[in-house]
mmCIF file with all atom_site columns, C-alpha atoms in Angstrom:
data_model
loop_
_atom_site.group_PDB
_atom_site.id
_atom_site.type_symbol
_atom_site.label_atom_id
_atom_site.label_alt_id
_atom_site.label_comp_id
_atom_site.label_asym_id
_atom_site.label_entity_id
_atom_site.label_seq_id
_atom_site.pdbx_PDB_ins_code
_atom_site.Cartn_x
_atom_site.Cartn_y
_atom_site.Cartn_z
_atom_site.occupancy
_atom_site.B_iso_or_equiv
_atom_site.pdbx_formal_charge
_atom_site.auth_seq_id
_atom_site.auth_comp_id
_atom_site.auth_asym_id
_atom_site.auth_atom_id
_atom_site.pdbx_PDB_model_num
ATOM 1   C CA . UNK A 1 1   ? -79.842 -120.874 -62.440 1.00 51.00 ? 1   UNK A CA 1
ATOM 2   C CA . UNK A 1 2   ? -77.992 -117.736 -63.384 1.00 43.00 ? 2   UNK A CA 1
ATOM 3   C CA . UNK A 1 3   ? -77.242 -116.654 -60.331 1.00 42.00 ? 3   UNK A CA 1
ATOM 4   C CA . UNK A 1 4   ? -75.611 -120.718 -59.493 1.00 48.00 ? 4   UNK A CA 1
ATOM 5   C CA . UNK A 1 5   ? -73.992 -119.686 -63.251 1.00 46.00 ? 5   UNK A CA 1
ATOM 6   C CA . UNK A 1 6   ? -72.896 -116.899 -61.333 1.00 47.00 ? 6   UNK A CA 1
ATOM 7   C CA . UNK A 1 7   ? -72.237 -118.439 -57.546 1.00 45.00 ? 7   UNK A CA 1
ATOM 8   C CA . UNK A 1 8   ? -70.053 -121.440 -59.303 1.00 49.00 ? 8   UNK A CA 1
ATOM 9   C CA . UNK A 1 9   ? -68.435 -118.674 -61.555 1.00 44.00 ? 9   UNK A CA 1
ATOM 10  C CA . UNK A 1 10  ? -67.425 -116.252 -57.722 1.00 41.00 ? 10  UNK A CA 1
ATOM 11  C CA . UNK A 1 11  ? -66.689 -120.236 -56.024 1.00 46.00 ? 11  UNK A CA 1
ATOM 12  C CA . UNK A 1 12  ? -64.074 -120.889 -58.777 1.00 46.00 ? 12  UNK A CA 1
ATOM 13  C CA . UNK A 1 13  ? -62.174 -117.442 -59.022 1.00 43.00 ? 13  UNK A CA 1
ATOM 14  C CA . UNK A 1 14  ? -61.349 -118.038 -54.722 1.00 42.00 ? 14  UNK A CA 1
ATOM 15  C CA . UNK A 1 15  ? -60.337 -121.269 -55.536 1.00 47.00 ? 15  UNK A CA 1
ATOM 16  C CA . UNK A 1 16  ? -58.400 -120.487 -57.747 1.00 45.00 ? 16  UNK A CA 1
ATOM 17  C CA . UNK A 1 17  ? -56.141 -117.198 -57.679 1.00 44.00 ? 17  UNK A CA 1
ATOM 18  C CA . UNK A 1 18  ? -54.917 -114.937 -60.769 1.00 38.00 ? 18  UNK A CA 1
ATOM 19  C CA . UNK A 1 19  ? -51.257 -116.103 -61.919 1.00 38.00 ? 19  UNK A CA 1
ATOM 20  C CA . UNK A 1 20  ? -48.650 -114.344 -59.646 1.00 40.00 ? 20  UNK A CA 1
ATOM 21  C CA . UNK A 1 21  ? -51.642 -114.283 -56.144 1.00 41.00 ? 21  UNK A CA 1
ATOM 22  C CA . UNK A 1 22  ? -51.614 -116.147 -53.437 1.00 45.00 ? 22  UNK A CA 1
ATOM 23  C CA . UNK A 1 23  ? -50.152 -119.768 -53.509 1.00 48.00 ? 23  UNK A CA 1
ATOM 24  C CA . UNK A 1 24  ? -50.614 -120.456 -56.964 1.00 52.00 ? 24  UNK A CA 1
ATOM 25  C CA . UNK A 1 25  ? -49.163 -118.253 -58.545 1.00 63.00 ? 25  UNK A CA 1
ATOM 26  C CA . UNK A 1 26  ? -46.051 -117.206 -59.830 1.00 69.00 ? 26  UNK A CA 1
ATOM 27  C CA . UNK A 1 27  ? -45.287 -114.647 -56.225 1.00 69.00 ? 27  UNK A CA 1
ATOM 28  C CA . UNK A 1 28  ? -47.263 -117.652 -53.933 1.00 73.00 ? 28  UNK A CA 1
ATOM 29  C CA . UNK A 1 29  ? -43.721 -120.015 -55.347 1.00 78.00 ? 29  UNK A CA 1
ATOM 30  C CA . UNK A 1 30  ? -41.292 -117.701 -55.350 1.00 81.00 ? 30  UNK A CA 1
ATOM 31  C CA . UNK A 1 31  ? -41.969 -117.220 -51.036 1.00 84.00 ? 31  UNK A CA 1
ATOM 32  C CA . UNK A 1 32  ? -41.698 -120.572 -50.590 1.00 82.00 ? 32  UNK A CA 1
ATOM 33  C CA . UNK A 1 33  ? -38.258 -120.434 -52.804 1.00 84.00 ? 33  UNK A CA 1
ATOM 34  C CA . UNK A 1 34  ? -37.218 -117.435 -50.323 1.00 86.00 ? 34  UNK A CA 1
ATOM 35  C CA . UNK A 1 35  ? -38.595 -118.649 -46.868 1.00 86.00 ? 35  UNK A CA 1
ATOM 36  C CA . UNK A 1 36  ? -36.219 -121.904 -48.553 1.00 85.00 ? 36  UNK A CA 1
ATOM 37  C CA . UNK A 1 37  ? -33.238 -119.624 -48.659 1.00 87.00 ? 37  UNK A CA 1
ATOM 38  C CA . UNK A 1 38  ? -33.693 -118.213 -45.472 1.00 89.00 ? 38  UNK A CA 1
ATOM 39  C CA . UNK A 1 39  ? -33.970 -121.128 -44.171 1.00 86.00 ? 39  UNK A CA 1
ATOM 40  C CA . UNK A 1 40  ? -31.187 -122.458 -45.235 1.00 84.00 ? 40  UNK A CA 1
ATOM 41  C CA . UNK A 1 41  ? -29.553 -119.091 -44.546 1.00 89.00 ? 41  UNK A CA 1
ATOM 42  C CA . UNK A 1 42  ? -30.138 -119.756 -40.723 1.00 91.00 ? 42  UNK A CA 1
ATOM 43  C CA . UNK A 1 43  ? -29.403 -124.237 -41.459 1.00 86.00 ? 43  UNK A CA 1
ATOM 44  C CA . UNK A 1 44  ? -25.810 -122.812 -42.008 1.00 86.00 ? 44  UNK A CA 1
ATOM 45  C CA . UNK A 1 45  ? -25.930 -120.314 -39.099 1.00 89.00 ? 45  UNK A CA 1
ATOM 46  C CA . UNK A 1 46  ? -26.577 -123.206 -36.464 1.00 91.00 ? 46  UNK A CA 1
ATOM 47  C CA . UNK A 1 47  ? -24.049 -125.513 -38.492 1.00 88.00 ? 47  UNK A CA 1
ATOM 48  C CA . UNK A 1 48  ? -21.747 -124.348 -39.251 1.00 86.00 ? 48  UNK A CA 1
ATOM 49  C CA . UNK A 1 49  ? -19.449 -123.923 -35.360 1.00 89.00 ? 49  UNK A CA 1
ATOM 50  C CA . UNK A 1 50  ? -20.509 -127.824 -34.459 1.00 89.00 ? 50  UNK A CA 1
ATOM 51  C CA . UNK A 1 51  ? -19.350 -128.965 -38.330 1.00 84.00 ? 51  UNK A CA 1
ATOM 52  C CA . UNK A 1 52  ? -15.901 -126.589 -37.332 1.00 85.00 ? 52  UNK A CA 1
ATOM 53  C CA . UNK A 1 53  ? -15.549 -128.780 -34.128 1.00 87.00 ? 53  UNK A CA 1
ATOM 54  C CA . UNK A 1 54  ? -15.742 -131.477 -36.341 1.00 86.00 ? 54  UNK A CA 1
ATOM 55  C CA . UNK A 1 55  ? -13.621 -131.692 -39.008 1.00 80.00 ? 55  UNK A CA 1
ATOM 56  C CA . UNK A 1 56  ? -10.446 -130.020 -36.928 1.00 82.00 ? 56  UNK A CA 1
ATOM 57  C CA . UNK A 1 57  ? -11.008 -133.077 -35.046 1.00 84.00 ? 57  UNK A CA 1
ATOM 58  C CA . UNK A 1 58  ? -10.855 -134.871 -37.161 1.00 79.00 ? 58  UNK A CA 1
ATOM 59  C CA . UNK A 1 59  ? -7.713  -133.276 -38.789 1.00 75.00 ? 59  UNK A CA 1
ATOM 60  C CA . UNK A 1 60  ? -5.057  -132.691 -35.969 1.00 74.00 ? 60  UNK A CA 1
ATOM 61  C CA . UNK A 1 61  ? -1.858  -133.907 -36.691 1.00 67.00 ? 61  UNK A CA 1
ATOM 62  C CA . UNK A 1 62  ? -1.717  -137.504 -34.628 1.00 64.00 ? 62  UNK A CA 1
ATOM 63  C CA . UNK A 1 63  ? 1.322   -139.468 -34.059 1.00 56.00 ? 63  UNK A CA 1
ATOM 64  C CA . UNK A 1 64  ? 2.350   -141.500 -37.249 1.00 56.00 ? 64  UNK A CA 1
ATOM 65  C CA . UNK A 1 65  ? 3.565   -145.204 -36.089 1.00 54.00 ? 65  UNK A CA 1
ATOM 66  C CA . UNK A 1 66  ? 7.025   -145.058 -34.389 1.00 54.00 ? 66  UNK A CA 1
ATOM 67  C CA . UNK A 1 67  ? 6.470   -141.717 -32.764 1.00 54.00 ? 67  UNK A CA 1
ATOM 68  C CA . UNK A 1 68  ? 6.323   -140.847 -29.442 1.00 54.00 ? 68  UNK A CA 1
ATOM 69  C CA . UNK A 1 69  ? 2.170   -140.711 -28.409 1.00 53.00 ? 69  UNK A CA 1
ATOM 70  C CA . UNK A 1 70  ? 2.077   -136.799 -27.492 1.00 61.00 ? 70  UNK A CA 1
ATOM 71  C CA . UNK A 1 71  ? -1.351  -135.175 -25.608 1.00 69.00 ? 71  UNK A CA 1
ATOM 72  C CA . UNK A 1 72  ? -3.704  -134.014 -29.499 1.00 71.00 ? 72  UNK A CA 1
ATOM 73  C CA . UNK A 1 73  ? -4.442  -130.824 -28.793 1.00 76.00 ? 73  UNK A CA 1
ATOM 74  C CA . UNK A 1 74  ? -8.489  -130.979 -28.259 1.00 81.00 ? 74  UNK A CA 1
ATOM 75  C CA . UNK A 1 75  ? -9.438  -133.756 -25.998 1.00 84.00 ? 75  UNK A CA 1
ATOM 76  C CA . UNK A 1 76  ? -12.647 -133.845 -27.217 1.00 84.00 ? 76  UNK A CA 1
ATOM 77  C CA . UNK A 1 77  ? -15.923 -131.113 -28.743 1.00 88.00 ? 77  UNK A CA 1
ATOM 78  C CA . UNK A 1 78  ? -16.332 -129.235 -25.722 1.00 90.00 ? 78  UNK A CA 1
ATOM 79  C CA . UNK A 1 79  ? -12.654 -129.068 -25.816 1.00 88.00 ? 79  UNK A CA 1
ATOM 80  C CA . UNK A 1 80  ? -12.308 -128.066 -28.661 1.00 88.00 ? 80  UNK A CA 1
ATOM 81  C CA . UNK A 1 81  ? -14.543 -125.187 -29.230 1.00 90.00 ? 81  UNK A CA 1
ATOM 82  C CA . UNK A 1 82  ? -13.443 -124.033 -25.255 1.00 90.00 ? 82  UNK A CA 1
ATOM 83  C CA . UNK A 1 83  ? -9.894  -123.385 -27.116 1.00 87.00 ? 83  UNK A CA 1
ATOM 84  C CA . UNK A 1 84  ? -11.057 -122.281 -30.165 1.00 86.00 ? 84  UNK A CA 1
ATOM 85  C CA . UNK A 1 85  ? -13.229 -118.874 -28.838 1.00 91.00 ? 85  UNK A CA 1
ATOM 86  C CA . UNK A 1 86  ? -10.202 -118.184 -26.449 1.00 90.00 ? 86  UNK A CA 1
ATOM 87  C CA . UNK A 1 87  ? -7.625  -118.049 -29.376 1.00 87.00 ? 87  UNK A CA 1
ATOM 88  C CA . UNK A 1 88  ? -9.910  -116.434 -32.053 1.00 86.00 ? 88  UNK A CA 1
ATOM 89  C CA . UNK A 1 89  ? -13.109 -115.709 -30.491 1.00 89.00 ? 89  UNK A CA 1
ATOM 90  C CA . UNK A 1 90  ? -16.610 -116.649 -31.634 1.00 89.00 ? 90  UNK A CA 1
ATOM 91  C CA . UNK A 1 91  ? -15.778 -115.353 -35.387 1.00 87.00 ? 91  UNK A CA 1
ATOM 92  C CA . UNK A 1 92  ? -13.168 -118.693 -35.315 1.00 86.00 ? 92  UNK A CA 1
ATOM 93  C CA . UNK A 1 93  ? -16.204 -120.884 -35.044 1.00 87.00 ? 93  UNK A CA 1
ATOM 94  C CA . UNK A 1 94  ? -17.206 -119.566 -38.016 1.00 86.00 ? 94  UNK A CA 1
ATOM 95  C CA . UNK A 1 95  ? -14.392 -119.414 -40.291 1.00 82.00 ? 95  UNK A CA 1
ATOM 96  C CA . UNK A 1 96  ? -15.041 -121.624 -43.814 1.00 74.00 ? 96  UNK A CA 1
ATOM 97  C CA . UNK A 1 97  ? -19.157 -120.049 -43.596 1.00 80.00 ? 97  UNK A CA 1
ATOM 98  C CA . UNK A 1 98  ? -18.696 -118.626 -47.442 1.00 79.00 ? 98  UNK A CA 1
ATOM 99  C CA . UNK A 1 99  ? -18.838 -121.913 -48.601 1.00 74.00 ? 99  UNK A CA 1
ATOM 100 C CA . UNK A 1 100 ? -21.248 -123.052 -47.752 1.00 80.00 ? 100 UNK A CA 1
ATOM 101 C CA . UNK A 1 101 ? -23.922 -119.695 -47.211 1.00 84.00 ? 101 UNK A CA 1
ATOM 102 C CA . UNK A 1 102 ? -23.250 -120.645 -51.032 1.00 81.00 ? 102 UNK A CA 1
ATOM 103 C CA . UNK A 1 103 ? -24.030 -124.002 -50.976 1.00 80.00 ? 103 UNK A CA 1
ATOM 104 C CA . UNK A 1 104 ? -26.976 -124.331 -48.808 1.00 85.00 ? 104 UNK A CA 1
ATOM 105 C CA . UNK A 1 105 ? -28.795 -121.927 -49.260 1.00 89.00 ? 105 UNK A CA 1
ATOM 106 C CA . UNK A 1 106 ? -30.157 -122.708 -53.222 1.00 89.00 ? 106 UNK A CA 1
ATOM 107 C CA . UNK A 1 107 ? -30.543 -126.028 -52.283 1.00 89.00 ? 107 UNK A CA 1
ATOM 108 C CA . UNK A 1 108 ? -32.857 -125.202 -49.645 1.00 90.00 ? 108 UNK A CA 1
ATOM 109 C CA . UNK A 1 109 ? -34.281 -122.589 -51.870 1.00 92.00 ? 109 UNK A CA 1
ATOM 110 C CA . UNK A 1 110 ? -35.057 -125.459 -54.569 1.00 92.00 ? 110 UNK A CA 1
ATOM 111 C CA . UNK A 1 111 ? -35.813 -127.759 -52.430 1.00 92.00 ? 111 UNK A CA 1
ATOM 112 C CA . UNK A 1 112 ? -38.803 -125.791 -50.908 1.00 91.00 ? 112 UNK A CA 1
ATOM 113 C CA . UNK A 1 113 ? -39.641 -124.427 -54.866 1.00 92.00 ? 113 UNK A CA 1
ATOM 114 C CA . UNK A 1 114 ? -39.967 -128.278 -55.803 1.00 93.00 ? 114 UNK A CA 1
ATOM 115 C CA . UNK A 1 115 ? -41.952 -128.896 -52.904 1.00 93.00 ? 115 UNK A CA 1
ATOM 116 C CA . UNK A 1 116 ? -44.420 -126.487 -53.019 1.00 90.00 ? 116 UNK A CA 1
ATOM 117 C CA . UNK A 1 117 ? -45.188 -127.255 -56.713 1.00 92.00 ? 117 UNK A CA 1
ATOM 118 C CA . UNK A 1 118 ? -45.503 -130.648 -56.091 1.00 93.00 ? 118 UNK A CA 1
ATOM 119 C CA . UNK A 1 119 ? -48.925 -129.947 -53.968 1.00 91.00 ? 119 UNK A CA 1
ATOM 120 C CA . UNK A 1 120 ? -50.396 -127.836 -56.608 1.00 89.00 ? 120 UNK A CA 1
ATOM 121 C CA . UNK A 1 121 ? -49.308 -130.231 -59.134 1.00 90.00 ? 121 UNK A CA 1
ATOM 122 C CA . UNK A 1 122 ? -51.860 -132.845 -57.726 1.00 91.00 ? 122 UNK A CA 1
ATOM 123 C CA . UNK A 1 123 ? -54.422 -130.065 -56.177 1.00 87.00 ? 123 UNK A CA 1
ATOM 124 C CA . UNK A 1 124 ? -57.317 -129.438 -57.712 1.00 85.00 ? 124 UNK A CA 1
ATOM 125 C CA . UNK A 1 125 ? -58.077 -126.079 -56.147 1.00 83.00 ? 125 UNK A CA 1
ATOM 126 C CA . UNK A 1 126 ? -55.869 -124.930 -53.144 1.00 77.00 ? 126 UNK A CA 1
ATOM 127 C CA . UNK A 1 127 ? -58.539 -126.263 -49.892 1.00 81.00 ? 127 UNK A CA 1
ATOM 128 C CA . UNK A 1 128 ? -57.460 -129.779 -51.044 1.00 86.00 ? 128 UNK A CA 1
ATOM 129 C CA . UNK A 1 129 ? -56.249 -130.971 -48.480 1.00 89.00 ? 129 UNK A CA 1
ATOM 130 C CA . UNK A 1 130 ? -54.105 -133.552 -50.411 1.00 92.00 ? 130 UNK A CA 1
ATOM 131 C CA . UNK A 1 131 ? -53.077 -136.834 -47.882 1.00 93.00 ? 131 UNK A CA 1
ATOM 132 C CA . UNK A 1 132 ? -49.576 -138.711 -46.862 1.00 93.00 ? 132 UNK A CA 1
ATOM 133 C CA . UNK A 1 133 ? -48.830 -140.903 -50.041 1.00 94.00 ? 133 UNK A CA 1
ATOM 134 C CA . UNK A 1 134 ? -49.879 -137.350 -52.260 1.00 95.00 ? 134 UNK A CA 1
ATOM 135 C CA . UNK A 1 135 ? -47.154 -135.428 -49.392 1.00 95.00 ? 135 UNK A CA 1
ATOM 136 C CA . UNK A 1 136 ? -45.057 -138.469 -50.784 1.00 96.00 ? 136 UNK A CA 1
ATOM 137 C CA . UNK A 1 137 ? -44.442 -137.945 -53.907 1.00 96.00 ? 137 UNK A CA 1
ATOM 138 C CA . UNK A 1 138 ? -44.486 -133.792 -53.480 1.00 95.00 ? 138 UNK A CA 1
ATOM 139 C CA . UNK A 1 139 ? -41.786 -134.195 -51.596 1.00 96.00 ? 139 UNK A CA 1
ATOM 140 C CA . UNK A 1 140 ? -39.848 -137.107 -54.282 1.00 96.00 ? 140 UNK A CA 1
ATOM 141 C CA . UNK A 1 141 ? -40.879 -133.858 -56.963 1.00 96.00 ? 141 UNK A CA 1
ATOM 142 C CA . UNK A 1 142 ? -38.781 -131.736 -54.493 1.00 95.00 ? 142 UNK A CA 1
ATOM 143 C CA . UNK A 1 143 ? -36.163 -134.413 -54.564 1.00 94.00 ? 143 UNK A CA 1
ATOM 144 C CA . UNK A 1 144 ? -35.455 -133.802 -58.191 1.00 94.00 ? 144 UNK A CA 1
ATOM 145 C CA . UNK A 1 145 ? -35.468 -130.092 -58.016 1.00 94.00 ? 145 UNK A CA 1
ATOM 146 C CA . UNK A 1 146 ? -32.588 -130.403 -54.971 1.00 91.00 ? 146 UNK A CA 1
ATOM 147 C CA . UNK A 1 147 ? -30.359 -133.085 -57.286 1.00 92.00 ? 147 UNK A CA 1
ATOM 148 C CA . UNK A 1 148 ? -30.300 -130.612 -59.814 1.00 90.00 ? 148 UNK A CA 1
ATOM 149 C CA . UNK A 1 149 ? -28.161 -128.639 -56.966 1.00 89.00 ? 149 UNK A CA 1
ATOM 150 C CA . UNK A 1 150 ? -27.001 -131.061 -54.840 1.00 87.00 ? 150 UNK A CA 1
ATOM 151 C CA . UNK A 1 151 ? -25.188 -132.894 -57.554 1.00 90.00 ? 151 UNK A CA 1
ATOM 152 C CA . UNK A 1 152 ? -22.370 -130.973 -58.660 1.00 89.00 ? 152 UNK A CA 1
ATOM 153 C CA . UNK A 1 153 ? -22.216 -129.699 -55.145 1.00 84.00 ? 153 UNK A CA 1
ATOM 154 C CA . UNK A 1 154 ? -21.829 -133.404 -54.378 1.00 82.00 ? 154 UNK A CA 1
ATOM 155 C CA . UNK A 1 155 ? -19.340 -134.268 -57.125 1.00 86.00 ? 155 UNK A CA 1
ATOM 156 C CA . UNK A 1 156 ? -17.140 -131.289 -55.620 1.00 84.00 ? 156 UNK A CA 1
ATOM 157 C CA . UNK A 1 157 ? -17.273 -132.146 -52.539 1.00 79.00 ? 157 UNK A CA 1
ATOM 158 C CA . UNK A 1 158 ? -16.400 -136.064 -53.121 1.00 76.00 ? 158 UNK A CA 1
ATOM 159 C CA . UNK A 1 159 ? -13.256 -134.457 -55.275 1.00 80.00 ? 159 UNK A CA 1
ATOM 160 C CA . UNK A 1 160 ? -11.846 -132.392 -52.035 1.00 75.00 ? 160 UNK A CA 1
ATOM 161 C CA . UNK A 1 161 ? -12.037 -134.859 -49.077 1.00 63.00 ? 161 UNK A CA 1
ATOM 162 C CA . UNK A 1 162 ? -9.949  -137.740 -51.972 1.00 65.00 ? 162 UNK A CA 1
ATOM 163 C CA . UNK A 1 163 ? -7.528  -135.316 -52.469 1.00 66.00 ? 163 UNK A CA 1
ATOM 164 C CA . UNK A 1 164 ? -7.202  -134.594 -48.831 1.00 52.00 ? 164 UNK A CA 1
ATOM 165 C CA . UNK A 1 165 ? -6.588  -137.841 -48.123 1.00 48.00 ? 165 UNK A CA 1
ATOM 166 C CA . UNK A 1 166 ? -4.248  -138.512 -50.855 1.00 49.00 ? 166 UNK A CA 1
ATOM 167 C CA . UNK A 1 167 ? -0.312  -137.941 -50.321 1.00 51.00 ? 167 UNK A CA 1
ATOM 168 C CA . UNK A 1 168 ? 0.305   -136.145 -53.151 1.00 61.00 ? 168 UNK A CA 1
ATOM 169 C CA . UNK A 1 169 ? -0.232  -132.567 -54.694 1.00 71.00 ? 169 UNK A CA 1
ATOM 170 C CA . UNK A 1 170 ? -3.306  -130.554 -54.122 1.00 74.00 ? 170 UNK A CA 1
ATOM 171 C CA . UNK A 1 171 ? -4.830  -130.004 -57.216 1.00 81.00 ? 171 UNK A CA 1
ATOM 172 C CA . UNK A 1 172 ? -7.623  -128.184 -56.119 1.00 83.00 ? 172 UNK A CA 1
ATOM 173 C CA . UNK A 1 173 ? -6.787  -124.903 -54.257 1.00 83.00 ? 173 UNK A CA 1
ATOM 174 C CA . UNK A 1 174 ? -10.481 -124.694 -53.076 1.00 80.00 ? 174 UNK A CA 1
ATOM 175 C CA . UNK A 1 175 ? -13.918 -125.457 -53.137 1.00 80.00 ? 175 UNK A CA 1
ATOM 176 C CA . UNK A 1 176 ? -14.628 -122.941 -56.077 1.00 84.00 ? 176 UNK A CA 1
ATOM 177 C CA . UNK A 1 177 ? -10.862 -124.000 -58.462 1.00 88.00 ? 177 UNK A CA 1
ATOM 178 C CA . UNK A 1 178 ? -12.822 -127.381 -57.670 1.00 87.00 ? 178 UNK A CA 1
ATOM 179 C CA . UNK A 1 179 ? -15.503 -127.138 -59.653 1.00 89.00 ? 179 UNK A CA 1
ATOM 180 C CA . UNK A 1 180 ? -13.826 -124.701 -62.331 1.00 91.00 ? 180 UNK A CA 1
ATOM 181 C CA . UNK A 1 181 ? -11.407 -127.127 -62.914 1.00 92.00 ? 181 UNK A CA 1
ATOM 182 C CA . UNK A 1 182 ? -13.741 -130.083 -63.408 1.00 91.00 ? 182 UNK A CA 1
ATOM 183 C CA . UNK A 1 183 ? -15.879 -127.716 -65.686 1.00 93.00 ? 183 UNK A CA 1
ATOM 184 C CA . UNK A 1 184 ? -12.969 -126.520 -68.306 1.00 93.00 ? 184 UNK A CA 1
ATOM 185 C CA . UNK A 1 185 ? -12.454 -130.167 -68.049 1.00 92.00 ? 185 UNK A CA 1
ATOM 186 C CA . UNK A 1 186 ? -15.892 -131.383 -68.893 1.00 90.00 ? 186 UNK A CA 1
ATOM 187 C CA . UNK A 1 187 ? -18.442 -128.840 -68.941 1.00 91.00 ? 187 UNK A CA 1
ATOM 188 C CA . UNK A 1 188 ? -22.231 -129.489 -67.145 1.00 90.00 ? 188 UNK A CA 1
ATOM 189 C CA . UNK A 1 189 ? -22.215 -133.267 -67.855 1.00 91.00 ? 189 UNK A CA 1
ATOM 190 C CA . UNK A 1 190 ? -18.432 -133.196 -66.106 1.00 91.00 ? 190 UNK A CA 1
ATOM 191 C CA . UNK A 1 191 ? -20.601 -131.587 -62.590 1.00 90.00 ? 191 UNK A CA 1
ATOM 192 C CA . UNK A 1 192 ? -23.466 -134.018 -63.107 1.00 93.00 ? 192 UNK A CA 1
ATOM 193 C CA . UNK A 1 193 ? -21.151 -137.291 -62.710 1.00 90.00 ? 193 UNK A CA 1
ATOM 194 C CA . UNK A 1 194 ? -23.256 -139.617 -60.397 1.00 88.00 ? 194 UNK A CA 1
ATOM 195 C CA . UNK A 1 195 ? -26.633 -137.681 -61.139 1.00 91.00 ? 195 UNK A CA 1
ATOM 196 C CA . UNK A 1 196 ? -28.229 -141.587 -61.636 1.00 92.00 ? 196 UNK A CA 1
ATOM 197 C CA . UNK A 1 197 ? -27.199 -142.546 -58.628 1.00 90.00 ? 197 UNK A CA 1
ATOM 198 C CA . UNK A 1 198 ? -27.844 -139.078 -56.658 1.00 89.00 ? 198 UNK A CA 1
ATOM 199 C CA . UNK A 1 199 ? -31.884 -139.212 -58.117 1.00 93.00 ? 199 UNK A CA 1
ATOM 200 C CA . UNK A 1 200 ? -31.814 -142.697 -56.337 1.00 93.00 ? 200 UNK A CA 1
ATOM 201 C CA . UNK A 1 201 ? -30.888 -141.636 -53.075 1.00 91.00 ? 201 UNK A CA 1
ATOM 202 C CA . UNK A 1 202 ? -32.310 -138.274 -52.722 1.00 90.00 ? 202 UNK A CA 1
ATOM 203 C CA . UNK A 1 203 ? -35.575 -138.863 -55.029 1.00 94.00 ? 203 UNK A CA 1
ATOM 204 C CA . UNK A 1 204 ? -37.378 -141.261 -52.502 1.00 94.00 ? 204 UNK A CA 1
ATOM 205 C CA . UNK A 1 205 ? -35.524 -140.315 -49.468 1.00 94.00 ? 205 UNK A CA 1
ATOM 206 C CA . UNK A 1 206 ? -36.965 -136.312 -50.220 1.00 94.00 ? 206 UNK A CA 1
ATOM 207 C CA . UNK A 1 207 ? -40.206 -137.992 -50.063 1.00 95.00 ? 207 UNK A CA 1
ATOM 208 C CA . UNK A 1 208 ? -39.886 -139.565 -46.339 1.00 96.00 ? 208 UNK A CA 1
ATOM 209 C CA . UNK A 1 209 ? -38.166 -136.463 -45.232 1.00 93.00 ? 209 UNK A CA 1
ATOM 210 C CA . UNK A 1 210 ? -41.502 -134.541 -45.932 1.00 94.00 ? 210 UNK A CA 1
ATOM 211 C CA . UNK A 1 211 ? -43.785 -136.976 -45.317 1.00 95.00 ? 211 UNK A CA 1
ATOM 212 C CA . UNK A 1 212 ? -43.067 -137.632 -41.994 1.00 94.00 ? 212 UNK A CA 1
ATOM 213 C CA . UNK A 1 213 ? -42.227 -132.969 -42.205 1.00 90.00 ? 213 UNK A CA 1
ATOM 214 C CA . UNK A 1 214 ? -46.572 -133.106 -42.216 1.00 91.00 ? 214 UNK A CA 1
ATOM 215 C CA . UNK A 1 215 ? -47.421 -136.425 -40.579 1.00 92.00 ? 215 UNK A CA 1
ATOM 216 C CA . UNK A 1 216 ? -45.890 -135.462 -37.286 1.00 90.00 ? 216 UNK A CA 1
ATOM 217 C CA . UNK A 1 217 ? -47.391 -132.251 -35.919 1.00 86.00 ? 217 UNK A CA 1
ATOM 218 C CA . UNK A 1 218 ? -50.399 -134.515 -37.092 1.00 84.00 ? 218 UNK A CA 1
ATOM 219 C CA . UNK A 1 219 ? -49.977 -137.449 -35.107 1.00 84.00 ? 219 UNK A CA 1
ATOM 220 C CA . UNK A 1 220 ? -48.927 -135.711 -31.493 1.00 80.00 ? 220 UNK A CA 1
ATOM 221 C CA . UNK A 1 221 ? -51.600 -133.668 -30.883 1.00 78.00 ? 221 UNK A CA 1
ATOM 222 C CA . UNK A 1 222 ? -54.656 -136.639 -31.914 1.00 63.00 ? 222 UNK A CA 1
#
């Protein structure tokens, strides 16, 4: 009996590492936070050139009603990429990358941190295999964490987009200036306007995202 109790205690110690050790500890959670941040940086590096091309195509000058139609500066995506690299070098494709780096790095870090928290909340042991509904639940927890960062980002982005469409004098000189003015007018509450709508959009959406993330590798190997 004593031997069985000792074996059970040893098994419990293996299943539940001390705080700060392994995936269940603070160190493990921080690893997921850091990995998500690195993923956010790599996402920006991979996607920013295409975003630059998209913005230049969307904002290139177009003739007004009654004006003579002239050939546009860029004839398409490939033409825009070639001309940008030819005139400005590769660095031209990465102009304005600081803003998305500042935004998406913490967004991805917080999301993957929240996903790991959501998984751990449903596990009694580190060896417990989660079901697909549990992965969905963990993804929704990640969505809640994500909303804490994405809501003020969306608020500022929408204000900047509306400003670009307006013909009046620009109220905000940059993304950071917009965030600063919004905060000055109403504090954090003003930055987090629309949180309920963002939760309704992002929480189930992130749940589906991580459900597919976990299900697809197993589905394609069976």
